[in-house]
Short mmCIF file of N, CA and C in Angstrom, two decimals:
data_model
loop_
_atom_site.label_atom_id
_atom_site.label_comp_id
_atom_site.label_asym_id
_atom_site.label_seq_id
_atom_site.Cartn_x
_atom_site.Cartn_y
_atom_site.Cartn_z
N MET H 12 0.84 -1.18 0.00
CA MET H 12 0.00 0.00 0.00
C MET H 12 0.88 1.24 0.00
N ALA H 13 0.60 2.15 -0.91
CA ALA H 13 1.34 3.41 -0.96
C ALA H 13 0.95 4.26 0.25
N PRO H 14 1.84 5.12 0.69
CA PRO H 14 1.50 5.99 1.81
C PRO H 14 0.28 6.87 1.49
N ALA H 15 -0.46 7.21 2.52
CA ALA H 15 -1.64 8.06 2.32
C ALA H 15 -1.27 9.39 1.68
N LEU H 16 -0.08 9.89 1.99
CA LEU H 16 0.37 11.14 1.39
C LEU H 16 0.41 11.05 -0.13
N VAL H 17 0.85 9.92 -0.64
CA VAL H 17 0.92 9.73 -2.10
C VAL H 17 -0.48 9.77 -2.70
N HIS H 18 -1.42 9.05 -2.09
CA HIS H 18 -2.79 9.05 -2.60
C HIS H 18 -3.38 10.46 -2.56
N PHE H 19 -3.14 11.18 -1.47
CA PHE H 19 -3.67 12.53 -1.33
C PHE H 19 -3.09 13.45 -2.39
N LEU H 20 -1.78 13.45 -2.55
CA LEU H 20 -1.13 14.36 -3.50
C LEU H 20 -1.49 14.04 -4.95
N VAL H 21 -1.59 12.77 -5.28
CA VAL H 21 -1.95 12.40 -6.66
C VAL H 21 -3.39 12.83 -6.95
N GLY H 22 -4.30 12.60 -6.00
CA GLY H 22 -5.68 13.04 -6.20
C GLY H 22 -5.79 14.55 -6.34
N ALA H 23 -5.08 15.28 -5.48
CA ALA H 23 -5.10 16.74 -5.54
C ALA H 23 -4.52 17.24 -6.86
N ALA H 24 -3.41 16.65 -7.28
CA ALA H 24 -2.77 17.08 -8.53
C ALA H 24 -3.66 16.79 -9.74
N LEU H 25 -4.28 15.63 -9.76
CA LEU H 25 -5.14 15.30 -10.89
C LEU H 25 -6.34 16.24 -10.99
N LEU H 26 -6.95 16.56 -9.86
CA LEU H 26 -8.08 17.47 -9.90
C LEU H 26 -7.65 18.88 -10.32
N LEU H 27 -6.47 19.32 -9.88
CA LEU H 27 -5.96 20.62 -10.34
C LEU H 27 -5.74 20.62 -11.85
N LEU H 28 -5.17 19.53 -12.37
CA LEU H 28 -4.95 19.46 -13.81
C LEU H 28 -6.26 19.40 -14.58
N LEU H 29 -7.26 18.70 -14.03
CA LEU H 29 -8.56 18.66 -14.69
C LEU H 29 -9.25 20.03 -14.69
N ALA H 30 -8.96 20.84 -13.67
CA ALA H 30 -9.58 22.16 -13.56
C ALA H 30 -8.77 23.24 -14.28
N THR H 31 -7.61 22.92 -14.80
CA THR H 31 -6.77 23.91 -15.48
C THR H 31 -7.49 24.58 -16.66
N PRO H 32 -8.23 23.84 -17.50
CA PRO H 32 -8.96 24.54 -18.58
C PRO H 32 -9.97 25.56 -18.05
N LEU H 33 -10.56 25.28 -16.89
CA LEU H 33 -11.47 26.26 -16.29
C LEU H 33 -10.73 27.52 -15.88
N ALA H 34 -9.51 27.35 -15.37
CA ALA H 34 -8.71 28.51 -14.98
C ALA H 34 -8.30 29.33 -16.20
N LEU H 35 -8.12 28.67 -17.33
CA LEU H 35 -7.80 29.40 -18.56
C LEU H 35 -9.00 30.18 -19.08
N ARG H 36 -10.18 29.66 -18.86
CA ARG H 36 -11.40 30.25 -19.43
C ARG H 36 -12.06 31.26 -18.52
N TYR H 37 -12.08 30.98 -17.21
CA TYR H 37 -12.81 31.83 -16.27
C TYR H 37 -11.89 32.37 -15.19
N ARG H 38 -12.25 33.52 -14.68
CA ARG H 38 -11.53 34.06 -13.52
C ARG H 38 -12.11 33.41 -12.27
N LEU H 39 -11.32 32.58 -11.62
CA LEU H 39 -11.80 31.82 -10.47
C LEU H 39 -11.49 32.57 -9.17
N PRO H 40 -12.38 32.48 -8.19
CA PRO H 40 -12.09 33.09 -6.89
C PRO H 40 -10.86 32.43 -6.25
N ALA H 41 -10.24 33.14 -5.35
CA ALA H 41 -8.99 32.66 -4.74
C ALA H 41 -9.19 31.38 -3.93
N TRP H 42 -10.38 31.13 -3.43
CA TRP H 42 -10.61 29.95 -2.59
C TRP H 42 -10.76 28.68 -3.42
N VAL H 43 -11.01 28.77 -4.71
CA VAL H 43 -11.25 27.58 -5.54
C VAL H 43 -10.05 26.62 -5.56
N PRO H 44 -8.81 27.09 -5.80
CA PRO H 44 -7.69 26.14 -5.81
C PRO H 44 -7.52 25.43 -4.48
N LEU H 45 -7.77 26.11 -3.38
CA LEU H 45 -7.63 25.46 -2.08
C LEU H 45 -8.63 24.32 -1.93
N TRP H 46 -9.86 24.55 -2.35
CA TRP H 46 -10.86 23.50 -2.26
C TRP H 46 -10.59 22.39 -3.27
N LEU H 47 -10.04 22.72 -4.42
CA LEU H 47 -9.68 21.68 -5.39
C LEU H 47 -8.64 20.73 -4.80
N VAL H 48 -7.67 21.29 -4.10
CA VAL H 48 -6.64 20.46 -3.47
C VAL H 48 -7.26 19.57 -2.39
N ALA H 49 -8.09 20.16 -1.55
CA ALA H 49 -8.70 19.39 -0.46
C ALA H 49 -9.62 18.29 -0.99
N VAL H 50 -10.49 18.64 -1.91
CA VAL H 50 -11.44 17.66 -2.45
C VAL H 50 -10.71 16.60 -3.27
N GLY H 51 -9.74 17.01 -4.07
CA GLY H 51 -8.96 16.05 -4.86
C GLY H 51 -8.18 15.09 -3.98
N GLY H 52 -7.61 15.60 -2.91
CA GLY H 52 -6.89 14.72 -1.99
C GLY H 52 -7.79 13.70 -1.33
N LEU H 53 -8.96 14.13 -0.91
CA LEU H 53 -9.92 13.19 -0.32
C LEU H 53 -10.44 12.20 -1.35
N TRP H 54 -10.60 12.65 -2.59
CA TRP H 54 -11.00 11.77 -3.68
C TRP H 54 -9.96 10.65 -3.85
N GLY H 55 -8.69 10.99 -3.80
CA GLY H 55 -7.64 9.98 -3.94
C GLY H 55 -7.56 9.03 -2.76
N LEU H 56 -7.97 9.48 -1.60
CA LEU H 56 -7.93 8.66 -0.39
C LEU H 56 -9.18 7.80 -0.18
N PHE H 57 -10.25 8.08 -0.89
CA PHE H 57 -11.54 7.46 -0.60
C PHE H 57 -11.51 5.93 -0.48
N PRO H 58 -10.82 5.19 -1.36
CA PRO H 58 -10.85 3.73 -1.20
C PRO H 58 -10.26 3.23 0.12
N ASP H 59 -9.52 4.05 0.83
CA ASP H 59 -8.99 3.65 2.14
C ASP H 59 -9.97 3.91 3.28
N ILE H 60 -11.20 4.26 2.95
CA ILE H 60 -12.18 4.56 3.99
C ILE H 60 -12.49 3.33 4.85
N HIS H 61 -12.17 2.15 4.34
CA HIS H 61 -12.44 0.93 5.12
C HIS H 61 -11.65 0.91 6.42
N HIS H 62 -10.59 1.70 6.51
CA HIS H 62 -9.81 1.75 7.75
C HIS H 62 -10.55 2.45 8.89
N ILE H 63 -11.48 3.34 8.54
CA ILE H 63 -12.17 4.10 9.58
C ILE H 63 -13.67 3.90 9.58
N ALA H 64 -14.21 3.18 8.60
CA ALA H 64 -15.66 3.02 8.51
C ALA H 64 -16.18 2.12 9.63
N PRO H 65 -17.21 2.57 10.33
CA PRO H 65 -17.76 1.74 11.41
C PRO H 65 -18.63 0.59 10.89
N ILE H 66 -19.11 0.70 9.64
CA ILE H 66 -19.94 -0.36 9.07
C ILE H 66 -19.44 -0.69 7.67
N TYR H 67 -19.82 -1.84 7.18
CA TYR H 67 -19.46 -2.30 5.83
C TYR H 67 -17.95 -2.34 5.61
N GLY H 68 -17.21 -2.65 6.65
CA GLY H 68 -15.75 -2.70 6.53
C GLY H 68 -15.27 -3.74 5.54
N ALA H 69 -15.86 -4.93 5.57
CA ALA H 69 -15.44 -6.00 4.66
C ALA H 69 -15.74 -5.64 3.20
N GLU H 70 -16.91 -5.07 2.96
CA GLU H 70 -17.28 -4.70 1.59
C GLU H 70 -16.39 -3.57 1.06
N LEU H 71 -16.13 -2.59 1.90
CA LEU H 71 -15.27 -1.49 1.49
C LEU H 71 -13.84 -1.96 1.25
N HIS H 72 -13.36 -2.90 2.06
CA HIS H 72 -12.02 -3.45 1.86
C HIS H 72 -11.97 -4.24 0.56
N ALA H 73 -13.04 -4.95 0.26
CA ALA H 73 -13.10 -5.71 -1.00
C ALA H 73 -13.06 -4.75 -2.19
N PHE H 74 -13.76 -3.62 -2.09
CA PHE H 74 -13.71 -2.62 -3.16
C PHE H 74 -12.30 -2.06 -3.31
N HIS H 75 -11.62 -1.83 -2.20
CA HIS H 75 -10.26 -1.30 -2.21
C HIS H 75 -9.33 -2.19 -3.02
N ASP H 76 -9.57 -3.49 -2.99
CA ASP H 76 -8.69 -4.45 -3.65
C ASP H 76 -9.12 -4.77 -5.08
N THR H 77 -9.99 -3.97 -5.67
CA THR H 77 -10.39 -4.17 -7.06
C THR H 77 -9.87 -3.03 -7.93
N GLN H 78 -9.88 -3.27 -9.23
CA GLN H 78 -9.42 -2.22 -10.15
C GLN H 78 -10.39 -1.05 -10.24
N TRP H 79 -11.60 -1.20 -9.71
CA TRP H 79 -12.54 -0.08 -9.66
C TRP H 79 -12.00 1.05 -8.80
N ALA H 80 -11.11 0.73 -7.89
CA ALA H 80 -10.52 1.77 -7.04
C ALA H 80 -9.65 2.72 -7.86
N ASN H 81 -9.27 2.34 -9.07
CA ASN H 81 -8.51 3.23 -9.95
C ASN H 81 -9.31 4.47 -10.34
N LEU H 82 -10.64 4.41 -10.21
CA LEU H 82 -11.45 5.59 -10.48
C LEU H 82 -11.17 6.71 -9.50
N PHE H 83 -10.53 6.38 -8.41
CA PHE H 83 -10.18 7.36 -7.38
C PHE H 83 -8.68 7.64 -7.44
N ALA H 84 -8.28 8.39 -8.44
CA ALA H 84 -6.90 8.85 -8.62
C ALA H 84 -5.91 7.70 -8.67
N PHE H 85 -6.23 6.67 -9.43
CA PHE H 85 -5.35 5.52 -9.64
C PHE H 85 -4.95 4.84 -8.33
N HIS H 86 -5.88 4.77 -7.40
CA HIS H 86 -5.60 4.23 -6.07
C HIS H 86 -5.09 2.79 -6.13
N TYR H 87 -5.77 1.95 -6.90
CA TYR H 87 -5.39 0.54 -7.00
C TYR H 87 -3.98 0.40 -7.58
N THR H 88 -3.68 1.16 -8.61
CA THR H 88 -2.36 1.09 -9.24
C THR H 88 -1.27 1.54 -8.28
N LEU H 89 -1.55 2.57 -7.49
CA LEU H 89 -0.55 3.04 -6.53
C LEU H 89 -0.32 2.06 -5.39
N ASP H 90 -1.25 1.15 -5.18
CA ASP H 90 -1.09 0.14 -4.13
C ASP H 90 -0.48 -1.16 -4.64
N ARG H 91 -0.11 -1.22 -5.89
CA ARG H 91 0.50 -2.43 -6.45
C ARG H 91 1.92 -2.59 -5.89
N PRO H 92 2.43 -3.83 -5.84
CA PRO H 92 3.77 -4.08 -5.26
C PRO H 92 4.89 -3.28 -5.92
N ALA H 93 4.80 -3.03 -7.22
CA ALA H 93 5.87 -2.29 -7.91
C ALA H 93 6.01 -0.88 -7.34
N VAL H 94 4.92 -0.27 -6.95
CA VAL H 94 4.96 1.07 -6.37
C VAL H 94 5.20 0.98 -4.87
N ARG H 95 4.58 0.00 -4.24
CA ARG H 95 4.66 -0.14 -2.78
C ARG H 95 6.10 -0.34 -2.29
N THR H 96 6.90 -1.05 -3.06
CA THR H 96 8.28 -1.30 -2.64
C THR H 96 9.18 -0.08 -2.81
N GLN H 97 8.74 0.89 -3.58
CA GLN H 97 9.52 2.11 -3.82
C GLN H 97 8.95 3.25 -2.99
N HIS H 98 9.00 3.12 -1.67
CA HIS H 98 8.37 4.07 -0.76
C HIS H 98 8.87 5.50 -1.00
N ASN H 99 10.16 5.72 -0.91
CA ASN H 99 10.71 7.08 -1.07
C ASN H 99 10.46 7.63 -2.47
N ALA H 100 10.64 6.79 -3.47
CA ALA H 100 10.44 7.25 -4.84
C ALA H 100 8.98 7.63 -5.09
N SER H 101 8.04 6.87 -4.52
CA SER H 101 6.63 7.21 -4.73
C SER H 101 6.28 8.52 -4.03
N VAL H 102 6.82 8.76 -2.85
CA VAL H 102 6.55 10.03 -2.16
C VAL H 102 7.16 11.19 -2.92
N VAL H 103 8.41 11.06 -3.34
CA VAL H 103 9.07 12.14 -4.09
C VAL H 103 8.36 12.37 -5.42
N GLY H 104 7.98 11.31 -6.10
CA GLY H 104 7.26 11.45 -7.37
C GLY H 104 5.93 12.15 -7.19
N ALA H 105 5.20 11.80 -6.13
CA ALA H 105 3.91 12.45 -5.86
C ALA H 105 4.10 13.93 -5.54
N ILE H 106 5.13 14.25 -4.79
CA ILE H 106 5.40 15.65 -4.46
C ILE H 106 5.73 16.43 -5.73
N LEU H 107 6.58 15.87 -6.58
CA LEU H 107 6.93 16.57 -7.82
C LEU H 107 5.73 16.72 -8.74
N PHE H 108 4.89 15.67 -8.81
CA PHE H 108 3.68 15.74 -9.63
C PHE H 108 2.74 16.82 -9.10
N PHE H 109 2.59 16.90 -7.79
CA PHE H 109 1.74 17.92 -7.18
C PHE H 109 2.27 19.32 -7.47
N PHE H 110 3.58 19.52 -7.32
CA PHE H 110 4.15 20.84 -7.60
C PHE H 110 4.01 21.21 -9.08
N ALA H 111 4.18 20.24 -9.96
CA ALA H 111 4.01 20.52 -11.38
C ALA H 111 2.56 20.89 -11.69
N ALA H 112 1.60 20.18 -11.10
CA ALA H 112 0.19 20.49 -11.31
C ALA H 112 -0.16 21.86 -10.73
N THR H 113 0.38 22.16 -9.57
CA THR H 113 0.15 23.47 -8.96
C THR H 113 0.71 24.58 -9.83
N GLY H 114 1.90 24.38 -10.35
CA GLY H 114 2.51 25.37 -11.24
C GLY H 114 1.72 25.55 -12.52
N THR H 115 1.23 24.44 -13.08
CA THR H 115 0.43 24.51 -14.30
C THR H 115 -0.87 25.27 -14.07
N PHE H 116 -1.56 24.95 -12.96
CA PHE H 116 -2.81 25.64 -12.64
C PHE H 116 -2.57 27.12 -12.39
N THR H 117 -1.52 27.44 -11.66
CA THR H 117 -1.18 28.84 -11.38
C THR H 117 -0.86 29.59 -12.66
N LEU H 118 -0.13 28.97 -13.53
CA LEU H 118 0.21 29.59 -14.82
C LEU H 118 -1.04 29.82 -15.66
N ALA H 119 -1.94 28.85 -15.67
CA ALA H 119 -3.19 29.00 -16.44
C ALA H 119 -4.02 30.14 -15.88
N ALA H 120 -4.10 30.23 -14.57
CA ALA H 120 -4.87 31.32 -13.96
C ALA H 120 -4.22 32.67 -14.25
N ALA H 121 -2.90 32.71 -14.27
CA ALA H 121 -2.19 33.97 -14.55
C ALA H 121 -2.37 34.38 -16.01
N VAL H 122 -2.36 33.42 -16.91
CA VAL H 122 -2.55 33.74 -18.33
C VAL H 122 -3.94 34.33 -18.54
N HIS H 123 -4.93 33.76 -17.89
CA HIS H 123 -6.29 34.29 -18.05
C HIS H 123 -6.41 35.70 -17.45
N ALA H 124 -5.78 35.91 -16.33
CA ALA H 124 -5.91 37.18 -15.63
C ALA H 124 -4.97 38.26 -16.15
N ARG H 125 -4.23 37.98 -17.19
CA ARG H 125 -3.22 38.91 -17.69
C ARG H 125 -3.85 40.23 -18.14
N THR H 126 -3.34 41.29 -17.56
CA THR H 126 -3.78 42.62 -17.99
C THR H 126 -2.58 43.51 -18.31
N THR H 127 -1.51 43.37 -17.52
CA THR H 127 -0.29 44.14 -17.80
C THR H 127 0.90 43.22 -17.60
N ILE H 128 2.02 43.62 -18.10
CA ILE H 128 3.25 42.84 -17.95
C ILE H 128 3.61 42.69 -16.48
N ALA H 129 3.47 43.75 -15.72
CA ALA H 129 3.84 43.71 -14.30
C ALA H 129 2.98 42.72 -13.53
N GLU H 130 1.72 42.63 -13.87
CA GLU H 130 0.83 41.71 -13.15
C GLU H 130 1.06 40.26 -13.55
N THR H 131 1.57 40.00 -14.74
CA THR H 131 1.75 38.62 -15.17
C THR H 131 3.14 38.08 -14.88
N THR H 132 4.10 38.94 -14.64
CA THR H 132 5.46 38.47 -14.39
C THR H 132 5.55 37.73 -13.06
N ALA H 133 4.99 38.27 -12.02
CA ALA H 133 5.08 37.65 -10.69
C ALA H 133 4.43 36.27 -10.66
N PRO H 134 3.20 36.08 -11.16
CA PRO H 134 2.63 34.72 -11.14
C PRO H 134 3.44 33.72 -11.95
N HIS H 135 4.02 34.16 -13.08
CA HIS H 135 4.84 33.25 -13.86
C HIS H 135 6.08 32.83 -13.07
N LEU H 136 6.68 33.78 -12.39
CA LEU H 136 7.85 33.44 -11.58
C LEU H 136 7.47 32.51 -10.44
N VAL H 137 6.32 32.73 -9.84
CA VAL H 137 5.85 31.85 -8.77
C VAL H 137 5.59 30.45 -9.32
N ALA H 138 4.98 30.36 -10.49
CA ALA H 138 4.70 29.05 -11.09
C ALA H 138 5.99 28.30 -11.40
N VAL H 139 6.96 29.01 -11.95
CA VAL H 139 8.25 28.37 -12.26
C VAL H 139 8.94 27.93 -10.97
N ALA H 140 8.94 28.79 -9.97
CA ALA H 140 9.57 28.43 -8.70
C ALA H 140 8.85 27.27 -8.04
N THR H 141 7.54 27.21 -8.17
CA THR H 141 6.76 26.13 -7.58
C THR H 141 7.13 24.79 -8.20
N ALA H 142 7.44 24.79 -9.48
CA ALA H 142 7.77 23.54 -10.15
C ALA H 142 9.26 23.21 -10.08
N VAL H 143 10.13 24.21 -10.14
CA VAL H 143 11.57 23.96 -10.28
C VAL H 143 12.27 23.81 -8.93
N VAL H 144 11.97 24.66 -7.98
CA VAL H 144 12.69 24.63 -6.71
C VAL H 144 12.56 23.29 -5.99
N PRO H 145 11.36 22.72 -5.85
CA PRO H 145 11.28 21.40 -5.20
C PRO H 145 12.04 20.33 -5.97
N ALA H 146 12.01 20.40 -7.29
CA ALA H 146 12.74 19.42 -8.09
C ALA H 146 14.24 19.52 -7.81
N LEU H 147 14.76 20.73 -7.73
CA LEU H 147 16.18 20.91 -7.43
C LEU H 147 16.52 20.41 -6.03
N LEU H 148 15.63 20.65 -5.07
CA LEU H 148 15.87 20.17 -3.71
C LEU H 148 15.88 18.65 -3.65
N VAL H 149 14.97 18.02 -4.38
CA VAL H 149 14.93 16.55 -4.39
C VAL H 149 16.18 15.99 -5.05
N VAL H 150 16.61 16.58 -6.16
CA VAL H 150 17.82 16.11 -6.83
C VAL H 150 19.03 16.28 -5.91
N ALA H 151 19.10 17.42 -5.22
CA ALA H 151 20.22 17.64 -4.31
C ALA H 151 20.19 16.65 -3.16
N ALA H 152 19.01 16.37 -2.64
CA ALA H 152 18.89 15.41 -1.53
C ALA H 152 19.26 14.01 -1.99
N MET H 153 18.86 13.63 -3.21
CA MET H 153 19.18 12.29 -3.70
C MET H 153 20.68 12.14 -3.96
N ASN H 154 21.30 13.21 -4.48
CA ASN H 154 22.73 13.15 -4.73
C ASN H 154 23.52 13.18 -3.44
N GLY H 155 22.96 13.79 -2.41
CA GLY H 155 23.62 13.84 -1.12
C GLY H 155 23.35 12.62 -0.26
N GLY H 156 22.51 11.71 -0.73
CA GLY H 156 22.23 10.49 -0.01
C GLY H 156 21.24 10.68 1.12
N LEU H 157 20.46 11.76 1.10
CA LEU H 157 19.48 11.99 2.15
C LEU H 157 18.25 11.12 2.01
N LEU H 158 17.94 10.67 0.77
CA LEU H 158 16.74 9.84 0.55
C LEU H 158 17.12 8.39 0.46
#
């Protein structure tokens, strides 16, 4: 089983990427991305509800072990042995995927909201930093033997 963090981040990133065309088309309120992350993360975690459900535990666990759980941010695939044995790599990959999705969504929102050069430069820099800085930190940590 992949860590819950991986399921949460993959679900959040996928929902952000699915909402990116909306950010390109419409000016979204500031609270929308926060709720997309929260709802997407819970969407990715949903098949693990059997751990806390007071009823139907056996049925929910049986659902968790089917490919239907892939409808919830590839939950079943992330719990396969090939991913499960790569604990650190799956966490780092999920973090990088989340930062890339966040940067993409931020960039899409900035492109839609563009009115002047000064207003669009800062969001672009934030989007680039959101995607690049964590990647550089992970590469430095891996080369330094921290992971």
